[in-house]
mmCIF file of C-alpha atoms in Angstrom:
data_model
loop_
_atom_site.group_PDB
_atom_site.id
_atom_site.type_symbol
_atom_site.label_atom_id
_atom_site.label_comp_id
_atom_site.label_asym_id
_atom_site.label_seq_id
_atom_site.Cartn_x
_atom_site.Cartn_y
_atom_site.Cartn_z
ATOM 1 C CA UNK A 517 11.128 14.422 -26.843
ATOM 2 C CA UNK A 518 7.390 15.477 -25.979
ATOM 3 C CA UNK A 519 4.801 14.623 -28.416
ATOM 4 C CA UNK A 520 1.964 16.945 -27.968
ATOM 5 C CA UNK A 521 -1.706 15.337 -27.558
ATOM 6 C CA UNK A 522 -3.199 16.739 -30.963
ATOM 7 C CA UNK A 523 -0.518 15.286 -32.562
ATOM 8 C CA UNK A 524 -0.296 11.345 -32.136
ATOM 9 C CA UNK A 525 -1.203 9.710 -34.918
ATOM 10 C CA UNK A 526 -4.945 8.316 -34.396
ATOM 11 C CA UNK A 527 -7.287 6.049 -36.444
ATOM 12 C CA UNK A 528 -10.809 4.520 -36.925
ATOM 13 C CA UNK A 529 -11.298 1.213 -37.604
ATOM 14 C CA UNK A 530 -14.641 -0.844 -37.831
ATOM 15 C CA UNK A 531 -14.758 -4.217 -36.930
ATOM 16 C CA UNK A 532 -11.415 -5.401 -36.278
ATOM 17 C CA UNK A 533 -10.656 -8.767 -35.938
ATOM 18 C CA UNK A 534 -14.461 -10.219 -36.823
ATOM 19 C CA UNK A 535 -16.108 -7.649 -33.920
ATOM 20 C CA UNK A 536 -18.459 -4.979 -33.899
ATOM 21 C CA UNK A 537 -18.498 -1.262 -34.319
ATOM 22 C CA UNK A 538 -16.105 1.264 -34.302
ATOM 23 C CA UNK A 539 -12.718 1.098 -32.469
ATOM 24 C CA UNK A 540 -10.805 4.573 -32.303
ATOM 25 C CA UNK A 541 -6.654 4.033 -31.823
ATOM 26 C CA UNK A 542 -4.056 6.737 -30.645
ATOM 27 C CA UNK A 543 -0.447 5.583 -31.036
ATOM 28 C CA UNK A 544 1.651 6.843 -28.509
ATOM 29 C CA UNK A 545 5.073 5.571 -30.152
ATOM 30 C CA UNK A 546 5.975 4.722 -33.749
ATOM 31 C CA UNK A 547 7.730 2.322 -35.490
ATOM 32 C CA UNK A 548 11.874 3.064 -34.837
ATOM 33 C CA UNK A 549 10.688 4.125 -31.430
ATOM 34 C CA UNK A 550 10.243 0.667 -30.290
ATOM 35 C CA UNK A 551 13.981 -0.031 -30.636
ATOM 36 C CA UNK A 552 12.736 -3.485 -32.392
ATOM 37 C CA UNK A 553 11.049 -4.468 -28.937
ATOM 38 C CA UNK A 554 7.421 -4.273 -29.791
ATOM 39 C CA UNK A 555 5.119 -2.766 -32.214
ATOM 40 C CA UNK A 556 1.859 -1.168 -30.396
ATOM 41 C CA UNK A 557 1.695 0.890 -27.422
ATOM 42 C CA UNK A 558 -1.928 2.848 -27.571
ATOM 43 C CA UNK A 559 -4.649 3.708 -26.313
ATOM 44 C CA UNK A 560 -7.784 2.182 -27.511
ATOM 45 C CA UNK A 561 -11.585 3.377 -27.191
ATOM 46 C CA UNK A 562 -14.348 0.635 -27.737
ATOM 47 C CA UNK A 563 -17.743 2.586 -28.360
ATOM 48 C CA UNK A 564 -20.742 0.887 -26.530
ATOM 49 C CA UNK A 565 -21.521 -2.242 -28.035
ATOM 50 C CA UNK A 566 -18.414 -2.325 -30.005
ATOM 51 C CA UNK A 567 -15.382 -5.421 -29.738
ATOM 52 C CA UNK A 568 -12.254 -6.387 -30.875
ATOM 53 C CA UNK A 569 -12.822 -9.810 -32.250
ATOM 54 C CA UNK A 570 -10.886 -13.048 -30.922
ATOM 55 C CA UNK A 571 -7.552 -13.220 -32.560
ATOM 56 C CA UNK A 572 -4.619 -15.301 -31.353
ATOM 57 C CA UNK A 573 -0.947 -13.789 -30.706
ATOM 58 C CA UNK A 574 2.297 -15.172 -32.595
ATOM 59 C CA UNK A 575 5.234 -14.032 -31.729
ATOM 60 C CA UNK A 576 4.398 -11.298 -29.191
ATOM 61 C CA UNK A 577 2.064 -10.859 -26.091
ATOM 62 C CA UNK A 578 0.058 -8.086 -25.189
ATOM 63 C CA UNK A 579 -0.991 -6.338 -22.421
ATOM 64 C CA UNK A 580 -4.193 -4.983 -21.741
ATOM 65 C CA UNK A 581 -4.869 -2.102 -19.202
ATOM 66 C CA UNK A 582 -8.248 -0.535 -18.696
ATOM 67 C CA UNK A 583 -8.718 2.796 -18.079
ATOM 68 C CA UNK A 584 -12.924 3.273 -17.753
ATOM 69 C CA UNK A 585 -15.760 2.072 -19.274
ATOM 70 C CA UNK A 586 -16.678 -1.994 -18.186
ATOM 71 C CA UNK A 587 -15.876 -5.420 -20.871
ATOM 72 C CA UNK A 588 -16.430 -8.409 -21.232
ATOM 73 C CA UNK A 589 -12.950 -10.295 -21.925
ATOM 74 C CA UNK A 590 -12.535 -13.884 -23.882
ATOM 75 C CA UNK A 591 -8.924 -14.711 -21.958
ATOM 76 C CA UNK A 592 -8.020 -17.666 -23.928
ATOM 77 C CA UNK A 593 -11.760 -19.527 -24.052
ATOM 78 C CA UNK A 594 -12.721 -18.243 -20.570
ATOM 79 C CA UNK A 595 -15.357 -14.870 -20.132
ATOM 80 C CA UNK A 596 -14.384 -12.616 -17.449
ATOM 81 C CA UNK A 597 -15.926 -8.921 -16.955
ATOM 82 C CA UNK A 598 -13.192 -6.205 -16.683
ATOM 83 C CA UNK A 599 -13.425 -2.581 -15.127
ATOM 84 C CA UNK A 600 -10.627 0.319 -14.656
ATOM 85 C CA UNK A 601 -7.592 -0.734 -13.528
ATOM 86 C CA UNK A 602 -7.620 -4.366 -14.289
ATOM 87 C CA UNK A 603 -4.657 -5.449 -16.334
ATOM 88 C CA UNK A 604 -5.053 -8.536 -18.717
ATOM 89 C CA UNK A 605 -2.043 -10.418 -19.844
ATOM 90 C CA UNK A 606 -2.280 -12.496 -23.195
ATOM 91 C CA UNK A 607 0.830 -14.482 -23.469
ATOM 92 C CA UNK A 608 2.639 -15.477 -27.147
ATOM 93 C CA UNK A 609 -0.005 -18.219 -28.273
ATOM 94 C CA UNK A 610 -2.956 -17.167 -26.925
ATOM 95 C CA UNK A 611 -6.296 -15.547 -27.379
ATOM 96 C CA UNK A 612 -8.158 -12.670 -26.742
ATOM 97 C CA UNK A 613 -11.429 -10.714 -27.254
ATOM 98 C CA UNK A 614 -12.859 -8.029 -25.452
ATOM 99 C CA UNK A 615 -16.640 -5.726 -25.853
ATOM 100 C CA UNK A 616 -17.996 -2.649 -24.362
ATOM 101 C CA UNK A 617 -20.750 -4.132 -22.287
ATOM 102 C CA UNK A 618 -21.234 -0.847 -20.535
ATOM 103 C CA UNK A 619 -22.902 2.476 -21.502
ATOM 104 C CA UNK A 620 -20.311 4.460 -21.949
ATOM 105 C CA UNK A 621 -16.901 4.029 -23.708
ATOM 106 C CA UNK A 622 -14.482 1.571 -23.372
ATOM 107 C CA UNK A 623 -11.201 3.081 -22.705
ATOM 108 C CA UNK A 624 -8.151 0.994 -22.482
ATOM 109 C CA UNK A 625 -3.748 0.722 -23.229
ATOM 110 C CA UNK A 626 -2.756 -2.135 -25.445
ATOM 111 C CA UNK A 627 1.153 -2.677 -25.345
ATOM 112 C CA UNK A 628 2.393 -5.413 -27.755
ATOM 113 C CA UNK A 629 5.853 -6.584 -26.982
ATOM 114 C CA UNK A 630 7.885 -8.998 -28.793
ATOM 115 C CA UNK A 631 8.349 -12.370 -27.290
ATOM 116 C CA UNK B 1051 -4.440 -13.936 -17.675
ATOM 117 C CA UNK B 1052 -6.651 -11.206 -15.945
ATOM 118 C CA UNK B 1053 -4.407 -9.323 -12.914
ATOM 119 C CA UNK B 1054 -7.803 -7.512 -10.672
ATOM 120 C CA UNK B 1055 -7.204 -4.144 -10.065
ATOM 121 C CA UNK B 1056 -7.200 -4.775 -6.331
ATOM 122 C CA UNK B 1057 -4.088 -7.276 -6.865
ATOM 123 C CA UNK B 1058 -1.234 -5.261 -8.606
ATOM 124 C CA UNK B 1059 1.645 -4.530 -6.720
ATOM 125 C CA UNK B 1060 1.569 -0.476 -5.181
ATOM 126 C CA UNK B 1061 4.547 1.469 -3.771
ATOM 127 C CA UNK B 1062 5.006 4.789 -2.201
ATOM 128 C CA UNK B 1063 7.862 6.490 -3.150
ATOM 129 C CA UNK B 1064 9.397 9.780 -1.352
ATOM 130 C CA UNK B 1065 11.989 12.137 -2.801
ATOM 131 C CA UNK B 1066 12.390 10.021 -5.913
ATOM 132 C CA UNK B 1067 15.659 10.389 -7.889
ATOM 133 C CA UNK B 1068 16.255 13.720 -5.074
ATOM 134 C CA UNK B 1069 12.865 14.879 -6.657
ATOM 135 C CA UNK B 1070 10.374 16.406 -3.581
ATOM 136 C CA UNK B 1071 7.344 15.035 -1.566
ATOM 137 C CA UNK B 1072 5.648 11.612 -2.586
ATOM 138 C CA UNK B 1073 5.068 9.065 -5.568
ATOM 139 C CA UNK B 1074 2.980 6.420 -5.763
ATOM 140 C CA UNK B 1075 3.282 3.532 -8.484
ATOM 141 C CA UNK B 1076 0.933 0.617 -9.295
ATOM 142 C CA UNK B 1077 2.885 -1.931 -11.465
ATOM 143 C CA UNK B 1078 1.126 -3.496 -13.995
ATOM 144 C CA UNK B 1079 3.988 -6.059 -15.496
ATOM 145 C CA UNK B 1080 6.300 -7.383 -13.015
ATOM 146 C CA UNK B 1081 9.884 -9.515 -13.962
ATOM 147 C CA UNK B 1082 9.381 -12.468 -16.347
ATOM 148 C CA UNK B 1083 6.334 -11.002 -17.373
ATOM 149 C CA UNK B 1084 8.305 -8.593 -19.833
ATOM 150 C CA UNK B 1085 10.091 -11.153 -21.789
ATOM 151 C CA UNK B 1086 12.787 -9.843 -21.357
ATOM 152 C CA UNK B 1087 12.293 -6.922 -23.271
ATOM 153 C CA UNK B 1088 11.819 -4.109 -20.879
ATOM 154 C CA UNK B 1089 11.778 -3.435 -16.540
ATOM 155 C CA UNK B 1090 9.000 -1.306 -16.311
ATOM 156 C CA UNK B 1091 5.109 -0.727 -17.204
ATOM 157 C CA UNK B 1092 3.560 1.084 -14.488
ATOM 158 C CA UNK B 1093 0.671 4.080 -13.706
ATOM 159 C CA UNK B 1094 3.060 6.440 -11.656
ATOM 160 C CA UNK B 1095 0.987 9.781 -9.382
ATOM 161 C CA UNK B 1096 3.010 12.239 -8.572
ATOM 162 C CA UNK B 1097 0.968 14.437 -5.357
ATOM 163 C CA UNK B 1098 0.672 18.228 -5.725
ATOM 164 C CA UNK B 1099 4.071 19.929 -5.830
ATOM 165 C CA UNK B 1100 6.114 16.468 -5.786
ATOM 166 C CA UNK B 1101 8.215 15.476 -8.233
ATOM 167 C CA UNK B 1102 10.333 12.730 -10.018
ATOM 168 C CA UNK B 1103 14.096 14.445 -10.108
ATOM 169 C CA UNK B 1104 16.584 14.663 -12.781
ATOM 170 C CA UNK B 1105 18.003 11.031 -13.640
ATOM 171 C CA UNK B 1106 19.741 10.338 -17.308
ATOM 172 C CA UNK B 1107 18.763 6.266 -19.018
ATOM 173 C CA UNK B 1108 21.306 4.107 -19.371
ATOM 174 C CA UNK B 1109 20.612 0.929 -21.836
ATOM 175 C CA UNK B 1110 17.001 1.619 -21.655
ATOM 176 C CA UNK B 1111 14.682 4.007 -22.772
ATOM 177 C CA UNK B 1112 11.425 5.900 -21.115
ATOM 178 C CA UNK B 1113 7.556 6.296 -22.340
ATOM 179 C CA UNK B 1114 5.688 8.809 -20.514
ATOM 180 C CA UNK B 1115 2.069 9.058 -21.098
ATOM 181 C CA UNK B 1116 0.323 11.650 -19.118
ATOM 182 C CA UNK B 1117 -3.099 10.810 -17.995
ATOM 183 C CA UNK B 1118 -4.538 14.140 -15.810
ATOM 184 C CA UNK B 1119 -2.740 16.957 -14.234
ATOM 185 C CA UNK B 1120 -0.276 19.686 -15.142
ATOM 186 C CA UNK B 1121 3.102 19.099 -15.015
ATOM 187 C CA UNK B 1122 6.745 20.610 -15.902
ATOM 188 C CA UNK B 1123 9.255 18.470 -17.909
ATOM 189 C CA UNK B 1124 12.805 18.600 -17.525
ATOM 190 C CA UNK B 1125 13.681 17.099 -21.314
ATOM 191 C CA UNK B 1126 17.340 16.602 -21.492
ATOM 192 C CA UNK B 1127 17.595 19.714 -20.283
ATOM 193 C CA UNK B 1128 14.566 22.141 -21.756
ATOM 194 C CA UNK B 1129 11.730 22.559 -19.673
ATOM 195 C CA UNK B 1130 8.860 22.265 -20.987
ATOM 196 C CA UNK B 1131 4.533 21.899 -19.337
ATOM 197 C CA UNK B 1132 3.207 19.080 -20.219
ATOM 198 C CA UNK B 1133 -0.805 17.958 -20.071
ATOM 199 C CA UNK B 1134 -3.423 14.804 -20.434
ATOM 200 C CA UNK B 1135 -2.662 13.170 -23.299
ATOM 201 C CA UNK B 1136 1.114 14.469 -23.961
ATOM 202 C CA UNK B 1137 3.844 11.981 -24.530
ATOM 203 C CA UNK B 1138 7.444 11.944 -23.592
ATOM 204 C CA UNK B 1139 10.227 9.771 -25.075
ATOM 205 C CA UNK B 1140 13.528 9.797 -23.226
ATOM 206 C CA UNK B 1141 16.306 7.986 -25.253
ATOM 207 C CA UNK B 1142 18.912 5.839 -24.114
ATOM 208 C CA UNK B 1143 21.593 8.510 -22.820
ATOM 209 C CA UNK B 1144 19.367 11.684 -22.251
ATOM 210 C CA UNK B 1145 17.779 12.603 -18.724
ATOM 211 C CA UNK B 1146 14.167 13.560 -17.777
ATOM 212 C CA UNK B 1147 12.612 15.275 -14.719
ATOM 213 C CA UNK B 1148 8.952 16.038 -13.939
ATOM 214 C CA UNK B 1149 7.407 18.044 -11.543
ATOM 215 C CA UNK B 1150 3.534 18.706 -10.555
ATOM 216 C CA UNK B 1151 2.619 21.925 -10.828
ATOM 217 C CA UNK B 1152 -1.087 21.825 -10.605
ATOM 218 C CA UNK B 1153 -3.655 21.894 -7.565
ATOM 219 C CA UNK B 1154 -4.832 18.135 -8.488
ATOM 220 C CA UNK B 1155 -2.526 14.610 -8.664
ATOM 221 C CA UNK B 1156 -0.518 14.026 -11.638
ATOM 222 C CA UNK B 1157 -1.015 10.937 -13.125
ATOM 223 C CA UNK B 1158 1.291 9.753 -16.120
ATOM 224 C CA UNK B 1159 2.401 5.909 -17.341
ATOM 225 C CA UNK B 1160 5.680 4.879 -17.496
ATOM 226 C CA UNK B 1161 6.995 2.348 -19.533
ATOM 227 C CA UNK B 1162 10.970 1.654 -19.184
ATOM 228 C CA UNK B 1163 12.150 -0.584 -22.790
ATOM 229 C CA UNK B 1164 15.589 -1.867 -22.930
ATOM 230 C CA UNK B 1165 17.918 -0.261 -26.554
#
């Protein structure tokens, strides 16, 4: 089944989980689609100066990929800076933040799989 | 648990599935990582006029997300072109081909999900 790029379902949220600014979301599946083995794959776009707050996992992990733009990541208590390509793995339990630290935006995947 | 760009595991794949000329993947989960819940999460580039050939899913299911290029999809048999930012499902059962068709790589995800 192809899913055309104008028609994903996309959304605009402003300071998820405690952060700054305005994240912009574009699911690439849905619900059923998952075949009850996770519950986000997406893209996400950070706007300069904007973050996804800390927030712990329960029950699933994610995975991070980025795609451009430069971060600074909270893996679990420790600060690391991120750039395209790097892959970030928060396991069931853990924490994670991340923030456009760069000038331009933040572009990365977020896959949440159950665990 | 931050994975460096510069660290994931890369392949170069020729005449994939009898497809033509060369593929190269960079995996961004690998075994244990996926909880069981899936076998692949990878950024696959297919070079100008390669291709993936025609292969059916058995037990799992296939995500492609395309990130840049032009492409033609073989989806369970209709052929459609697909573009940055178009998604493909493949269900468990049905098979999926894709072949670049532009002047410039084409680079999609793939994420493989067990039903």
């Amino acid at each position: 089944m192809l899913k055309q790029a104008d028609t994903l379902r996309k959304e605009t949220v402003f300071e998820r989980f405690g952060g700054k600014g305005e994240l912009q979301i574009t699911h690439f599946l849905e619900g059923d689609e998952f075949k009850a083995k996770g519950r986000l794959f997406a893209k996400n776009v950070l706007l300069p100066g904007a973050s996804l707050g800390l927030h712990q996992h329960n029950g699933d992990f994610e995975t991070y990929v980025i795609l451009s733009g430069e971060g600074l990541l909270n893996d679990n208590g420790e600060l690391k800076t991120v750039k395209a390509g790097d892959v970030i793995v928060t396991p069931n339990g853990e924490k994670h933040s991340i923030e456009n630290t760069g000038s331009a935006n933040l572009e990365f995947l977020a896959l949440i799989l159950f665990d």
